Each structure stands twice: as C-alpha cells, then as structure tokens.
Short mmCIF file of C-alpha atoms and ligand atoms in Angstrom, two decimals:
data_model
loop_
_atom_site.label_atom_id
_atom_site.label_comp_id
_atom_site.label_asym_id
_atom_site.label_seq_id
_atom_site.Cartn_x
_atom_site.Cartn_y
_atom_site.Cartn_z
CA UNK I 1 -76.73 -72.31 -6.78
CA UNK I 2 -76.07 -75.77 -5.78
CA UNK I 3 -72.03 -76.11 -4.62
CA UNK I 4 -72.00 -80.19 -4.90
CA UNK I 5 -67.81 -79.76 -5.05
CA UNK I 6 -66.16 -77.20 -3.08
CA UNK I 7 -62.42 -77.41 -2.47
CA UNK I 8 -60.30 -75.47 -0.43
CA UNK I 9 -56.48 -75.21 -0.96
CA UNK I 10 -53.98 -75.04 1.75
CA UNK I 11 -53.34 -76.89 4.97
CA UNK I 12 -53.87 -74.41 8.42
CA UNK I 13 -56.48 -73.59 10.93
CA UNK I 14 -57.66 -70.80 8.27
CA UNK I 15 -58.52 -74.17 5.59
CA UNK I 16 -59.82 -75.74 8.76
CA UNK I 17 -62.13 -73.23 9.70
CA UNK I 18 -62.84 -72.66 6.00
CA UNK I 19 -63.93 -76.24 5.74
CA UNK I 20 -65.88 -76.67 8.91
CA UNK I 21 -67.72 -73.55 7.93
CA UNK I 22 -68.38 -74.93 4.20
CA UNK I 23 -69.39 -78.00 5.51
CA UNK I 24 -72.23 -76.35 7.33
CA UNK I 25 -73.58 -74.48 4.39
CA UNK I 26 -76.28 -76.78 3.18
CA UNK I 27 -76.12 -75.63 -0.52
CA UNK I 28 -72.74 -77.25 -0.30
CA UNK I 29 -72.08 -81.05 -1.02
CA UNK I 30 -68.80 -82.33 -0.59
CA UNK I 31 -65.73 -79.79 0.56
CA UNK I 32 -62.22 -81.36 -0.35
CA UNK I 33 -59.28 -79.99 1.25
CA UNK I 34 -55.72 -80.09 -0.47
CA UNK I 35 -53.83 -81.27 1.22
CA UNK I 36 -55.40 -80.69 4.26
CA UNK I 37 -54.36 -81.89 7.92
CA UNK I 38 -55.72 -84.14 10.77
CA UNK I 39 -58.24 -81.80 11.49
CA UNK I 40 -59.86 -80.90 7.86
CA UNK I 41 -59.87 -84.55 7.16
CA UNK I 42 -62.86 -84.86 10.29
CA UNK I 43 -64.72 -82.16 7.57
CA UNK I 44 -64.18 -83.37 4.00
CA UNK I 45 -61.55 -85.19 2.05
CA UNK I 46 -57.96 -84.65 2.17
CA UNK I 47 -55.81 -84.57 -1.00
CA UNK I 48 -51.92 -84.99 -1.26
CA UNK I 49 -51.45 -82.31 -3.71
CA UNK I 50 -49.01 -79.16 -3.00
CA UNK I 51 -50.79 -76.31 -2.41
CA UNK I 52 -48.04 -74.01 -4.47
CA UNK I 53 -48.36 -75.89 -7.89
CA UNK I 54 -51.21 -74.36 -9.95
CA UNK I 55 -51.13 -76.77 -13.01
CA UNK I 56 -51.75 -79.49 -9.88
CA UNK I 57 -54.47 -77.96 -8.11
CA UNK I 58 -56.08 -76.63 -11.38
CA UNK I 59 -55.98 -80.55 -12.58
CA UNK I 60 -57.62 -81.97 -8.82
CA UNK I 61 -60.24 -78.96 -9.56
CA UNK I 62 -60.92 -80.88 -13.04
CA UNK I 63 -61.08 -84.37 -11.20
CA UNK I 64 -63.30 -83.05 -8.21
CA UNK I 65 -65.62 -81.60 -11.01
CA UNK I 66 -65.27 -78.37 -8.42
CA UNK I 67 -67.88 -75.33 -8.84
CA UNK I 68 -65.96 -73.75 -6.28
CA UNK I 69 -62.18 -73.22 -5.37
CA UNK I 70 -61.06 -71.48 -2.48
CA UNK I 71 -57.09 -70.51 -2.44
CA UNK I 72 -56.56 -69.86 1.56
CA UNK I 73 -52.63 -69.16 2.15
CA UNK I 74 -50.54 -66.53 0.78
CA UNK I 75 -48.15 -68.92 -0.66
CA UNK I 76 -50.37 -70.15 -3.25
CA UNK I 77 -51.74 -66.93 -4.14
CA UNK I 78 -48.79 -64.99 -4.83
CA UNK I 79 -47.71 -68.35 -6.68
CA UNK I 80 -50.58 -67.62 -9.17
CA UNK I 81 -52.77 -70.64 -8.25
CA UNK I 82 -55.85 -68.74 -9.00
CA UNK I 83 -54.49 -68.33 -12.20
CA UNK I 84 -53.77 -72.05 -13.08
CA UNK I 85 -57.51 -72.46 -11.73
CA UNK I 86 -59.60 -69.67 -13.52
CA UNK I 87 -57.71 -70.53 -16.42
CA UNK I 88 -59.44 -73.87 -16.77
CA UNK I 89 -62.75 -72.07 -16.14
CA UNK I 90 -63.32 -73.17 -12.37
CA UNK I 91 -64.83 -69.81 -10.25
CA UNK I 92 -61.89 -69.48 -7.68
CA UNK I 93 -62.31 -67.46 -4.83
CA UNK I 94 -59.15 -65.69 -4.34
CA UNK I 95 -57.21 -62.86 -6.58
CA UNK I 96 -54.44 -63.64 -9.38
CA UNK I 97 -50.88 -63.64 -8.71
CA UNK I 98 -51.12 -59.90 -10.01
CA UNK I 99 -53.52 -58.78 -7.56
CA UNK I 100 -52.30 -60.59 -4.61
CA UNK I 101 -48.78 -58.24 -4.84
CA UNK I 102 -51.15 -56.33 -2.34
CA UNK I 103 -49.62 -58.66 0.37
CA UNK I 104 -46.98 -60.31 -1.47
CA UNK I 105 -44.66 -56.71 -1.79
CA UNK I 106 -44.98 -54.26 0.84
CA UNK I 107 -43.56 -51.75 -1.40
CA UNK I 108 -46.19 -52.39 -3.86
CA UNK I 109 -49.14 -52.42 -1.16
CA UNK I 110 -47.78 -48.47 -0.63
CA UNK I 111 -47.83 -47.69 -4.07
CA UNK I 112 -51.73 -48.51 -4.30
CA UNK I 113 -51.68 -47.11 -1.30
CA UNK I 114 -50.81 -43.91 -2.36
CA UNK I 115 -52.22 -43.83 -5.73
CA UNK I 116 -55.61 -44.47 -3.57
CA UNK I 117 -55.20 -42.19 -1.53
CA UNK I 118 -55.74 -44.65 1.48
CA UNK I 119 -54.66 -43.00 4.90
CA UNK I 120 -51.50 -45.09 6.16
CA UNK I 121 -47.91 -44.63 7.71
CA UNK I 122 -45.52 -42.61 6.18
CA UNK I 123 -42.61 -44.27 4.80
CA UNK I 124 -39.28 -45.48 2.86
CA UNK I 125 -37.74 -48.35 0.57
CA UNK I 126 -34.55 -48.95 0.99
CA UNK I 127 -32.25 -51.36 -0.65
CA UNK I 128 -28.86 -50.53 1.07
CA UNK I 129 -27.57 -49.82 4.42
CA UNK I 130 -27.27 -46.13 3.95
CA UNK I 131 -30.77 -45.66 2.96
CA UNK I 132 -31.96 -47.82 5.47
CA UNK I 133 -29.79 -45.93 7.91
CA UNK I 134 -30.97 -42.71 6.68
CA UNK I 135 -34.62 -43.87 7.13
CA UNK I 136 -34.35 -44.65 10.56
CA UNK I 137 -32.85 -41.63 11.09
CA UNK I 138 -35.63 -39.65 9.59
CA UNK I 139 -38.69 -41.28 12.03
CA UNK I 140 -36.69 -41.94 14.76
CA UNK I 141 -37.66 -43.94 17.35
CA UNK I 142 -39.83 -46.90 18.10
CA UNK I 143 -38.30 -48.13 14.43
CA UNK I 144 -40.48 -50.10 12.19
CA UNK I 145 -38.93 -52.03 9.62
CA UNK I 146 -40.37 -54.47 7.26
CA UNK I 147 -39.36 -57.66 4.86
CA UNK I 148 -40.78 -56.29 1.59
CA UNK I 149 -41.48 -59.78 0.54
CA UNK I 150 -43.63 -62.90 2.30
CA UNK I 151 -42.42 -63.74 5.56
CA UNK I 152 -45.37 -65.71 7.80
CA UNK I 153 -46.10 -62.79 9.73
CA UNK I 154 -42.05 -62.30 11.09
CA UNK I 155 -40.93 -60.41 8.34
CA UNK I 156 -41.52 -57.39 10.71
CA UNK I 157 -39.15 -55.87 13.63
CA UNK I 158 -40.52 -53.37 15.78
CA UNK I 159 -38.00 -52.01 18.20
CA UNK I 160 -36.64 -49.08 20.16
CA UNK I 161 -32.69 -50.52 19.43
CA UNK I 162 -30.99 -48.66 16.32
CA UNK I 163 -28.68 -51.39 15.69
CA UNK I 164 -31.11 -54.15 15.51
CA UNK I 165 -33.29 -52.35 13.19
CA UNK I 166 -30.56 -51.58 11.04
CA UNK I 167 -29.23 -55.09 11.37
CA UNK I 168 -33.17 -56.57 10.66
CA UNK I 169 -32.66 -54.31 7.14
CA UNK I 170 -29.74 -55.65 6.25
CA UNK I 171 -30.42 -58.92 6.85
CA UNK I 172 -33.76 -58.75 4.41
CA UNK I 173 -31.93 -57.11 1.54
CA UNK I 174 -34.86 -54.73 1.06
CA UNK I 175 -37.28 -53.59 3.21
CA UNK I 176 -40.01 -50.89 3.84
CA UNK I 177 -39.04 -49.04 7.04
CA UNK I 178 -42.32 -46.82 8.13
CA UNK I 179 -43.29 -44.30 10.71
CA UNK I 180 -44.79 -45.91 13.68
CA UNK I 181 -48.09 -45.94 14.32
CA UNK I 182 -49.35 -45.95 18.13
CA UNK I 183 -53.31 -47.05 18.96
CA UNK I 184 -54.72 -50.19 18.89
CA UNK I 185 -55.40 -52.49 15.62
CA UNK I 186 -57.91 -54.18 14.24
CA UNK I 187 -58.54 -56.45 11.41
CA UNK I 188 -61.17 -56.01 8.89
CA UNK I 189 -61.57 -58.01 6.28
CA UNK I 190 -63.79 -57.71 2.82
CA UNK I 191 -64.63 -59.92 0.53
CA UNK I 192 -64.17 -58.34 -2.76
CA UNK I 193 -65.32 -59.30 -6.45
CA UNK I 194 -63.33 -57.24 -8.29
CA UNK I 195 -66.21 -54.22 -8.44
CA UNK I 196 -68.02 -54.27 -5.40
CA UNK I 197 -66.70 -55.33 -1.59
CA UNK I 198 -68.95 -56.93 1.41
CA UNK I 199 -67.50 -56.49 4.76
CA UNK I 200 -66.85 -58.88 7.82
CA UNK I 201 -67.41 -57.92 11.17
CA UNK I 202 -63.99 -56.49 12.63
CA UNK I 203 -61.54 -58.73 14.48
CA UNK I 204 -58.24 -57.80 16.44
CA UNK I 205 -55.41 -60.27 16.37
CA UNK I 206 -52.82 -60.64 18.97
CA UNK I 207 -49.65 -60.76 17.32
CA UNK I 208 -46.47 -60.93 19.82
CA UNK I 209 -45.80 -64.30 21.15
CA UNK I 210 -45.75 -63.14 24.80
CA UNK I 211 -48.37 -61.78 27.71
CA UNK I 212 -48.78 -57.71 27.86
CA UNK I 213 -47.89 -58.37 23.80
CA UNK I 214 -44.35 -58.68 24.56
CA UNK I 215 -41.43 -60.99 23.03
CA UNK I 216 -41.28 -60.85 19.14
CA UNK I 217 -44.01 -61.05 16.23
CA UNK I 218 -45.71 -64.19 15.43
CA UNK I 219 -48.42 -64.91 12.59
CA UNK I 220 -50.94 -64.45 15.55
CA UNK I 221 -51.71 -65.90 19.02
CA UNK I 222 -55.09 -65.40 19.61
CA UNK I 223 -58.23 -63.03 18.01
CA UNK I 224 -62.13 -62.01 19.42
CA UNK I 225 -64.38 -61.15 17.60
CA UNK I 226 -66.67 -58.41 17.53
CA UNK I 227 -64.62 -55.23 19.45
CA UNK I 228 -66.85 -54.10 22.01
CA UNK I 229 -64.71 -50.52 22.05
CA UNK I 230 -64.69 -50.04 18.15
CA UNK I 231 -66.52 -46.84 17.38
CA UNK I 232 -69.92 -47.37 15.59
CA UNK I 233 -69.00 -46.28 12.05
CA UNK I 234 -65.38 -48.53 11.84
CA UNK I 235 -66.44 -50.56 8.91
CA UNK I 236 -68.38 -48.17 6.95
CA UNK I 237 -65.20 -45.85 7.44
CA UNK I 238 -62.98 -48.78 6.56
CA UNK I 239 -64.57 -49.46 4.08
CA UNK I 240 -65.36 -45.89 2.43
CA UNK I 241 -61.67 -44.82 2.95
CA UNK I 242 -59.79 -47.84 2.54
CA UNK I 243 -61.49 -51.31 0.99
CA UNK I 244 -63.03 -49.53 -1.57
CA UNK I 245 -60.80 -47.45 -2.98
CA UNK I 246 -57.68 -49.87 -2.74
CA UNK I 247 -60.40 -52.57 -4.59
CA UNK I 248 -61.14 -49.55 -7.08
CA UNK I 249 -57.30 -49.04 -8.00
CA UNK I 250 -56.61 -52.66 -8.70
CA UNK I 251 -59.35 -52.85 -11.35
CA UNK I 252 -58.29 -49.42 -12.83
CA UNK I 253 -54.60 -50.83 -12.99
CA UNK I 254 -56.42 -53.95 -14.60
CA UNK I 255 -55.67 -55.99 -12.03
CA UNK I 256 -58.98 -57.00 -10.27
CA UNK I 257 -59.03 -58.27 -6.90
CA UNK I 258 -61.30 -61.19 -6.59
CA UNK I 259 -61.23 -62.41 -3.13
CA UNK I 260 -60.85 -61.70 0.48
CA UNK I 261 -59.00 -58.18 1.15
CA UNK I 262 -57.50 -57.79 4.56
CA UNK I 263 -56.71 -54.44 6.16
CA UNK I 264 -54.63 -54.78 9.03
CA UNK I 265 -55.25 -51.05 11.04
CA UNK I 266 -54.02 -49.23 13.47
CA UNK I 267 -56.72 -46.60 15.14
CA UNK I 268 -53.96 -43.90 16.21
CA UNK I 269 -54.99 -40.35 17.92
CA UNK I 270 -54.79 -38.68 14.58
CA UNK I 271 -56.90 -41.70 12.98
CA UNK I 272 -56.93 -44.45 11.08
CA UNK I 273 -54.76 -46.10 9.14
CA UNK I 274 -53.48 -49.19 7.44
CA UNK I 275 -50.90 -51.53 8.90
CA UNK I 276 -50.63 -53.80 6.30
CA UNK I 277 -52.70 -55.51 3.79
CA UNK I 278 -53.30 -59.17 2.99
CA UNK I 279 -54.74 -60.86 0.15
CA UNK I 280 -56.71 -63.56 2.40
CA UNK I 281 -58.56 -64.35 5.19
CA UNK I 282 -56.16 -63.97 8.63
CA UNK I 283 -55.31 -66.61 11.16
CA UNK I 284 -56.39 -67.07 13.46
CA UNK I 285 -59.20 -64.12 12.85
CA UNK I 286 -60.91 -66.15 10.54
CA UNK I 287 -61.42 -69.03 13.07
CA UNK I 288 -63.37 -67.12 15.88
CA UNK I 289 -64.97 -64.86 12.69
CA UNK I 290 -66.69 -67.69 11.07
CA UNK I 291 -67.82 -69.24 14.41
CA UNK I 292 -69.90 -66.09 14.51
CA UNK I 293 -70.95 -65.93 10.80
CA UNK I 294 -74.65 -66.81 10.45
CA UNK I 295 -74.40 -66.19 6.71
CA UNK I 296 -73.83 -69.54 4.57
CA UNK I 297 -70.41 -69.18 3.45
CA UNK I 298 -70.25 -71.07 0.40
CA UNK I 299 -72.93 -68.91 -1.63
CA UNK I 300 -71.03 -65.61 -0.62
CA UNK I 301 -67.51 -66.59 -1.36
CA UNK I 302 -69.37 -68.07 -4.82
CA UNK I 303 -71.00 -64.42 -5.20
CA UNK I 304 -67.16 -62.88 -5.02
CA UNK I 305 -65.45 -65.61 -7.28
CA UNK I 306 -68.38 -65.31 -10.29
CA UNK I 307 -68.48 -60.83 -10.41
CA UNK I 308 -72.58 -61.02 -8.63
CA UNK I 309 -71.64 -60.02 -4.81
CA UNK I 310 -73.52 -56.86 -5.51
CA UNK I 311 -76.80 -59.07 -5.31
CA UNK I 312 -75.55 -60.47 -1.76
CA UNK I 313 -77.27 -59.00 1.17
CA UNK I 314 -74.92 -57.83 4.53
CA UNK I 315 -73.25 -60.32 6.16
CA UNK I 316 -74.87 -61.82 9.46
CA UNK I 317 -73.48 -62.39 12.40
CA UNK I 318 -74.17 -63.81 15.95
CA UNK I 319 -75.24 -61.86 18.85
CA UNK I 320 -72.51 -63.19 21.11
CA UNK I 321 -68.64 -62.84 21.10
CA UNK I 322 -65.92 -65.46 20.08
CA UNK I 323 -62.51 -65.67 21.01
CA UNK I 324 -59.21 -67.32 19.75
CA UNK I 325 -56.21 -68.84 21.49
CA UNK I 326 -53.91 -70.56 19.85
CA UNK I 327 -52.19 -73.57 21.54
CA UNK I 328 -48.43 -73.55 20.11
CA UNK I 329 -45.22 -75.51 20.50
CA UNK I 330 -42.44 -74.64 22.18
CA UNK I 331 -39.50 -72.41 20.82
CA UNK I 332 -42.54 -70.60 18.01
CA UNK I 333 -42.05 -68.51 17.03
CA UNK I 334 -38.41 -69.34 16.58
CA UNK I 335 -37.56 -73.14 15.72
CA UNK I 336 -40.93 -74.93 17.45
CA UNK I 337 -40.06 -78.41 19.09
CA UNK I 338 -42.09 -81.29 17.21
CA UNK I 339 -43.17 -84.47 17.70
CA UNK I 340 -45.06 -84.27 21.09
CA UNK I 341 -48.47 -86.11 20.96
CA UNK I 342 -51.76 -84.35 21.78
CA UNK I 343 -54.50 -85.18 23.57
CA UNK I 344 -57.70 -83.50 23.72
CA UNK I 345 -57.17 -82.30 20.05
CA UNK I 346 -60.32 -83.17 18.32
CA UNK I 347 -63.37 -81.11 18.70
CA UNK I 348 -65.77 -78.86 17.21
CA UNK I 349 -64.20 -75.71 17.68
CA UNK I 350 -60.62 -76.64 17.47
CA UNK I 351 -59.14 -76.38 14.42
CA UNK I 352 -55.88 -77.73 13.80
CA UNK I 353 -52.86 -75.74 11.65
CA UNK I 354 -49.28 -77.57 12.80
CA UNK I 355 -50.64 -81.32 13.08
CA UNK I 356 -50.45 -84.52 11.88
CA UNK I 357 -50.75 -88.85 12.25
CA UNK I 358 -47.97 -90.52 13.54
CA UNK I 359 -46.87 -93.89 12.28
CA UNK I 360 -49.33 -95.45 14.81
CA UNK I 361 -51.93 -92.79 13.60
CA UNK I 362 -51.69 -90.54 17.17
CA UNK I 363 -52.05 -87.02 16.19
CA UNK I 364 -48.63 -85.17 17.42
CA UNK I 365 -47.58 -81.24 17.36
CA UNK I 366 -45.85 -80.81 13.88
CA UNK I 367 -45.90 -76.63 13.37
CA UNK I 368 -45.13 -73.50 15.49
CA UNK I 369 -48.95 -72.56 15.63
CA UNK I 370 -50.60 -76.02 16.65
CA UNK I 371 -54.45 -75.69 17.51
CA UNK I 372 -56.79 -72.37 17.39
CA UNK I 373 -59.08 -73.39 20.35
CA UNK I 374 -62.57 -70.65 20.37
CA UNK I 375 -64.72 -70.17 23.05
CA UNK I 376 -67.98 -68.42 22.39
CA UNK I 377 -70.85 -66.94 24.80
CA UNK I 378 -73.01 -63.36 25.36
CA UNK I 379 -70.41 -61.43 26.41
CA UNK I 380 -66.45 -61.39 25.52
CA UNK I 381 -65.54 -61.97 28.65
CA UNK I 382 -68.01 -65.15 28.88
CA UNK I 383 -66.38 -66.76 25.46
CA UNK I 384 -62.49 -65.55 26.68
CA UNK I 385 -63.68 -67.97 29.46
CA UNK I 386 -65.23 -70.50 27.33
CA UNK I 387 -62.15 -70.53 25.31
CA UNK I 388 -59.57 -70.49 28.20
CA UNK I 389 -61.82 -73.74 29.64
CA UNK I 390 -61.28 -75.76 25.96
CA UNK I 391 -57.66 -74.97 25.89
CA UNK I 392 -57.10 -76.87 29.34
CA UNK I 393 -58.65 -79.58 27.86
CA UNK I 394 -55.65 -80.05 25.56
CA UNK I 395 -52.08 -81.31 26.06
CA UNK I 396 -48.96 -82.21 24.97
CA UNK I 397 -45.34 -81.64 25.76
CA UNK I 398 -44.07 -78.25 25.32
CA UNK I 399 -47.38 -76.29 24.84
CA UNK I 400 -48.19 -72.85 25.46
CA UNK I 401 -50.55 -70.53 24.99
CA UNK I 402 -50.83 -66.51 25.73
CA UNK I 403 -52.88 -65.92 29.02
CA UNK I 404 -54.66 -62.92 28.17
CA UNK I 405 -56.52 -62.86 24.61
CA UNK I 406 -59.28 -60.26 24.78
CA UNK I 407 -58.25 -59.91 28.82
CA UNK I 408 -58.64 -55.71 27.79
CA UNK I 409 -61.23 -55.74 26.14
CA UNK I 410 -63.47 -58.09 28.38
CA UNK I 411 -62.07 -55.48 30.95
CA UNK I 412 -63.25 -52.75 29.11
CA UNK I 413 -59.53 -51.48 29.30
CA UNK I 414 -59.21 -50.45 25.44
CA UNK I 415 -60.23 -46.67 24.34
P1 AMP U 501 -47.38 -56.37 9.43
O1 AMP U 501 -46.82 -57.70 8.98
O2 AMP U 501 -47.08 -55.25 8.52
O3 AMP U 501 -48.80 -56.47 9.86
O4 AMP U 501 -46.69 -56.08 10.83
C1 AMP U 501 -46.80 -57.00 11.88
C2 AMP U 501 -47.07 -56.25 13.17
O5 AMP U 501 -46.03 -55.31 13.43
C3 AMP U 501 -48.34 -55.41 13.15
O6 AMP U 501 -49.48 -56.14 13.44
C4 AMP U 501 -48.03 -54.40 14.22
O7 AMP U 501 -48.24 -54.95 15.51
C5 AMP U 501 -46.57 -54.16 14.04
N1 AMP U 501 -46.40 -53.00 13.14
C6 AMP U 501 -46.32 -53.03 11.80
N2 AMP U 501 -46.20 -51.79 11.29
C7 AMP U 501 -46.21 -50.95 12.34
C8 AMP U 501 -46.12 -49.53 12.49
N3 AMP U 501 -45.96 -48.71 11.44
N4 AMP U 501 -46.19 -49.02 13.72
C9 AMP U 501 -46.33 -49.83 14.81
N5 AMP U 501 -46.40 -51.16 14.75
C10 AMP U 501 -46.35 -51.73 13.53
N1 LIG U 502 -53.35 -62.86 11.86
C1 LIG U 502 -52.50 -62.19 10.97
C2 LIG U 502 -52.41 -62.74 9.64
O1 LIG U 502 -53.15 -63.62 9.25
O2 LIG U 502 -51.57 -62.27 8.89
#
C-alpha cells in the first residue's frame, strides 16, 4: 500500500522521531506534521493546527488527502482526536478517546487491570484525606501516590516522607496511592489493532531528573535500547501476561484499542508487573527505538490503524544498541528557563521537543525537555559514548543533561 500522505499530530521529539522515521519508509510520500516544531519541519511540512481539536485535525486530514494519521501525545488522544479522524473515514493510528482512559485515568487502567487479570501493584483510590491517609497507612513506606488524571509524567510522588505524600494527595483531589514496587523497569511497547498486538523491542527510560535517579520525576531523561540484562523470554511474557490480555479486555468492553499500548514495568523479586500504562509511544523511548527499527514504519502502523497487523511479520531491529539523552533547560522539571539560543541543534539524530524560531529565525530553548540527542554503535556502552559525544556538540544557556544514561547497564551493573 502506497502512503502518498501521512500526517502525524503533535509537536515533541516522539512526532519528531515519528516523522524522521516515516520519512525513511519509501512506501511513504509526503509526512505532514501538525503543528510540528523546528525540527519536524527539516522532515515534512509543518501545519499551525492545535493538536487537541479533532474537528481541526480531522478537516487538515481531508485537505492533506491523508491515508494515514498518526495521533502521538496523550493530550489529543484522550481529547478524542482519533475519533474526529476515523469518523471522516481516514485510518488513524491511535485508540479513541474511550480506549485511551488506559492512560488517561489511573483508576481506570486498574480496573482493566484487574478484570484482566494482569499482574500489577496492589492498591487504593482515594478521594479524601482520610482515605488517602488510611492508604498510606496500609503499605507503609516508600509511599507511592499518583494523579489519577494526565499529568506529563509528574503526576507521580514517590517518597519515604508521610506528610508529603499525604500533602501530594491532597493537592490532586484524587489519586491512586499503590504498593511500591522495587526492581528495575522497563518499557515495552505494542502496537495493537484492536485483535491482535506486535511487539517492540524493550526500552528502559530514565525518569528522575537527577544522576543515581535522584531529584523528582520528569517525563524522561534519557532511554537505550535493547536491555542487555533483560531475561530472554521478557516480551513473550509481556506480552502473554500483560499486552494481550489488557488488548483482549478493551475489545470485550467494546472499546478496541487501535494503536500503540505502552506497559511501563517494574521486574521486582516476586516478578513482573505493570507500572503504568500509556496509550502511545514514550519519550524519549521511541527516539533511540526507532533509530534501531529496520522495519518500515509506515506499513506497520497502517497494518494496526486498518484491523490486518495479523498479516505483519515480527518487527526488525538492528544488531547494535541506541541510547537517549535528553538535553533540557534549566529549572525542568519545575518552571524551565526559556529563550536561550542553541547551537549545534540540527542533525540527524537529534530530534527536537521544546524548540522553536526566533524573530530573526535562530532556533532557541522553548520547553523543559529541549533535544533527545542518540548515539548508536555495537555495544551499549559504544552508543552511551556516541551519544554523550553528540550532546557536547550542543549548547545553549542553562542546559543540562543526566551524566549517566545506560552507565549500569553498559557496566553490566543491572541483575
Ligand atoms: P507512572 O507515571 O505511573 O509511570 O510513574 C512514574 C514513575 O514513578 C515510574 O516510572 C516509577 O519510577 C515510579 N513509580 C510509579 N509507581 C511506582 C510503584 N508502585 N513503586 C515504585 N515506583 C513507582
Ligand atoms: N518516557 C515516559 C513516557 O513517555 O511516559
């Protein structure tokens, strides 16, 4: 299937690396990107349109004569985009408003959860201070608690401090406060078609702004990609016990999930089990995971959005490793400082999330999370290096970046 119009909402380093990788799929003509940033715009074509307002994507779709739509943020999806686009009978690759509650409620994620029997950590919904209190009191701690609605990846405290975890409940309203789960995580993502699900290589995401993954949560500082210390049988486990049967609930609840499912895990010493879920492809995992993807993306992601990715053959992948690290702005992932121009900011391999043209058409630092910079070679350690090397190419005022992305696992530290 020819793709002569592809177009790919939203505006981050995901859409960027979405983009790049489209671009390189020669079944695919032109990729649009709305609305895009510096960086997409070196790819395909930018449009001003806002990302949240189905009837106006839907109607660029129309323009663009798309055969493909590709819904990237979370924003959009749990807005019902996909909606406002299958409605107009464009194949959009990306679930329905319905369906995306599997990211956009974390209460709702546990109900599948259960109902699916899908192995994850035990836990509460509270809605007041004495349930919240009483929560806390019942796992003890470290205490987890989480924003039950969207929050950019900080909707979640983690801390060994009663009072702040009470205080993070009270200040969401309601929240899902869990058991906490020790081990190292991983995401896996899946593209799914409603029926049948294809699996990505695994990916682990660094999420705390700070070396030795200290300092608070972020949306993600860095990934690698593949895990040299994952055991052998992760994704068919994942997959078996997890993708599968979450995918299988939504479509008995008649809510199909058409799109990319995201289990965030945690691999604890009683086994696996599911962090959280998201109803897209992660950032900045999908930036070093589609450096490594051999497969032409636009026919799979086609496959998921039209029912027929039970024809599609496994995913391939590179040999080598890739690695992440995201260049950010000062003050992220509190209020970032803005402004600052970069230099060194265009090149294959960078992709661009908080950017844009100044008045005299510099590109400046306009977003917590600036650049993903990946490095690839053989070994994980060779494309930490690779990476590390690209990111001093880059400046501007009030940049930073975490030191060791993948340092543990290059190191062989990680069991
Ligand atoms: P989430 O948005 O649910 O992925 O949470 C963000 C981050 O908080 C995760 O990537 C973990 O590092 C941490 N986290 C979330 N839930 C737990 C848990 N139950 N136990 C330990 N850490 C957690
Ligand atoms: N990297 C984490 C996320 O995309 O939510």
């Amino acid at each position: 299937m020819a793709l002569d119009s592809v177009l790919v909402v939203g505006g981050g380093g995901r859409e960027h690396a979405l983009a790049w990788a489209l671009r390189k799929d020669p079944s695919v003509g032109q990729v649009h990107i709305a609305p895009g940033n510096p960086g997409t715009a070196a790819v395909g074509t930018n449009h001003l349109v806002n990302a949240v307002d189905g009837a106006a994507v839907a109607a660029l779709a129309q323009e663009l004569k798309a055969d493909l739509v590709v819904v990237g943020p979370e924003a959009p999806l749990v807005a019902g985009v996909c909606d406002a686009v299958r409605a107009v009978g464009i194949p959009v690759f990306g679930p329905d408003a319905a369906a995306a509650r599997l990211e956009g409620s974390k209460a709702f994620a546990k109900e599948v959860m259960k109902a699916a029997n899908v192995p994850t950590a035990a836990s509460r919904y509270c809605t007041t201070a004495a349930q919240a209190a009483a929560a806390l009191k019942e796992f003890g701690a470290p205490y987890v608690v989480k924003n039950d609605g969207l929050a950019a990846g900080k909707g979640v405290v983690v801390t060994n401090d009663y009072d702040a975890a009470l205080r993070h409940a009270g200040d969401c309203g309601e929240v899902v406060i869990e058991e906490y789960l020790d081990g190292p995580e991983v995401s896996l993502f899946a593209l799914s078609d409603g029926t049948n699900v294809l699996p990505f290589d695994p990916a682990q995401d660094f999420k705390r702004v700070g070396d030795g993954d200290t300092g608070p949560n972020t949306g993600g500082m860095g990934a690698y990609t593949p895990l040299p210390w994952a055991p052998g049988d992760l994704v068919e486990e994942v997959v078996r016990t997890v993708i599968q049967p979450t995918v299988d609930e939504l479509r008995r609840r008649g809510t199909p999930f058409t799109g990319l499912v995201y289990a965030g895990l945690a691999l604890t010493s009683k086994g696996l089990r599911v962090v959280e879920f998201n109803a897209r492809f992660g950032d900045p995992e999908t930036q070093p995971l589609l450096c490594r993807l051999k497969t032409p993306l636009g026919q799979v992601l086609y496959a998921a959005a039209t029912g027929k990715l039970a024809d599609e053959p496994p995913l391939v992948w590179g040999a080598g490793a890739t690695c992440a690290v995201v260049v950010a702005a000062e003050g992220y992932p509190g209020t970032p400082r803005s402004g600052d121009v970069i230099t060194g900011g265009y090149a294959d391999h960078i992709f661009h999330a908080g950017t844009s043209l100044n008045a005299a058409g510099e590109l400046i630092a306009t977003g917590g999370r600036v650049l993903a910079v990946v490095g690839s070679g053989e070994t994980l350690a060779k494309a930490r290096a690779d990476a590390y090397q690209k990111v001093a190419g880059v400046h501007f005022d009030g940049a930073f970046c975490r030191n060791d992305i993948a340092l543990k696992a290059a190191n062989g530290e990680i069991a």
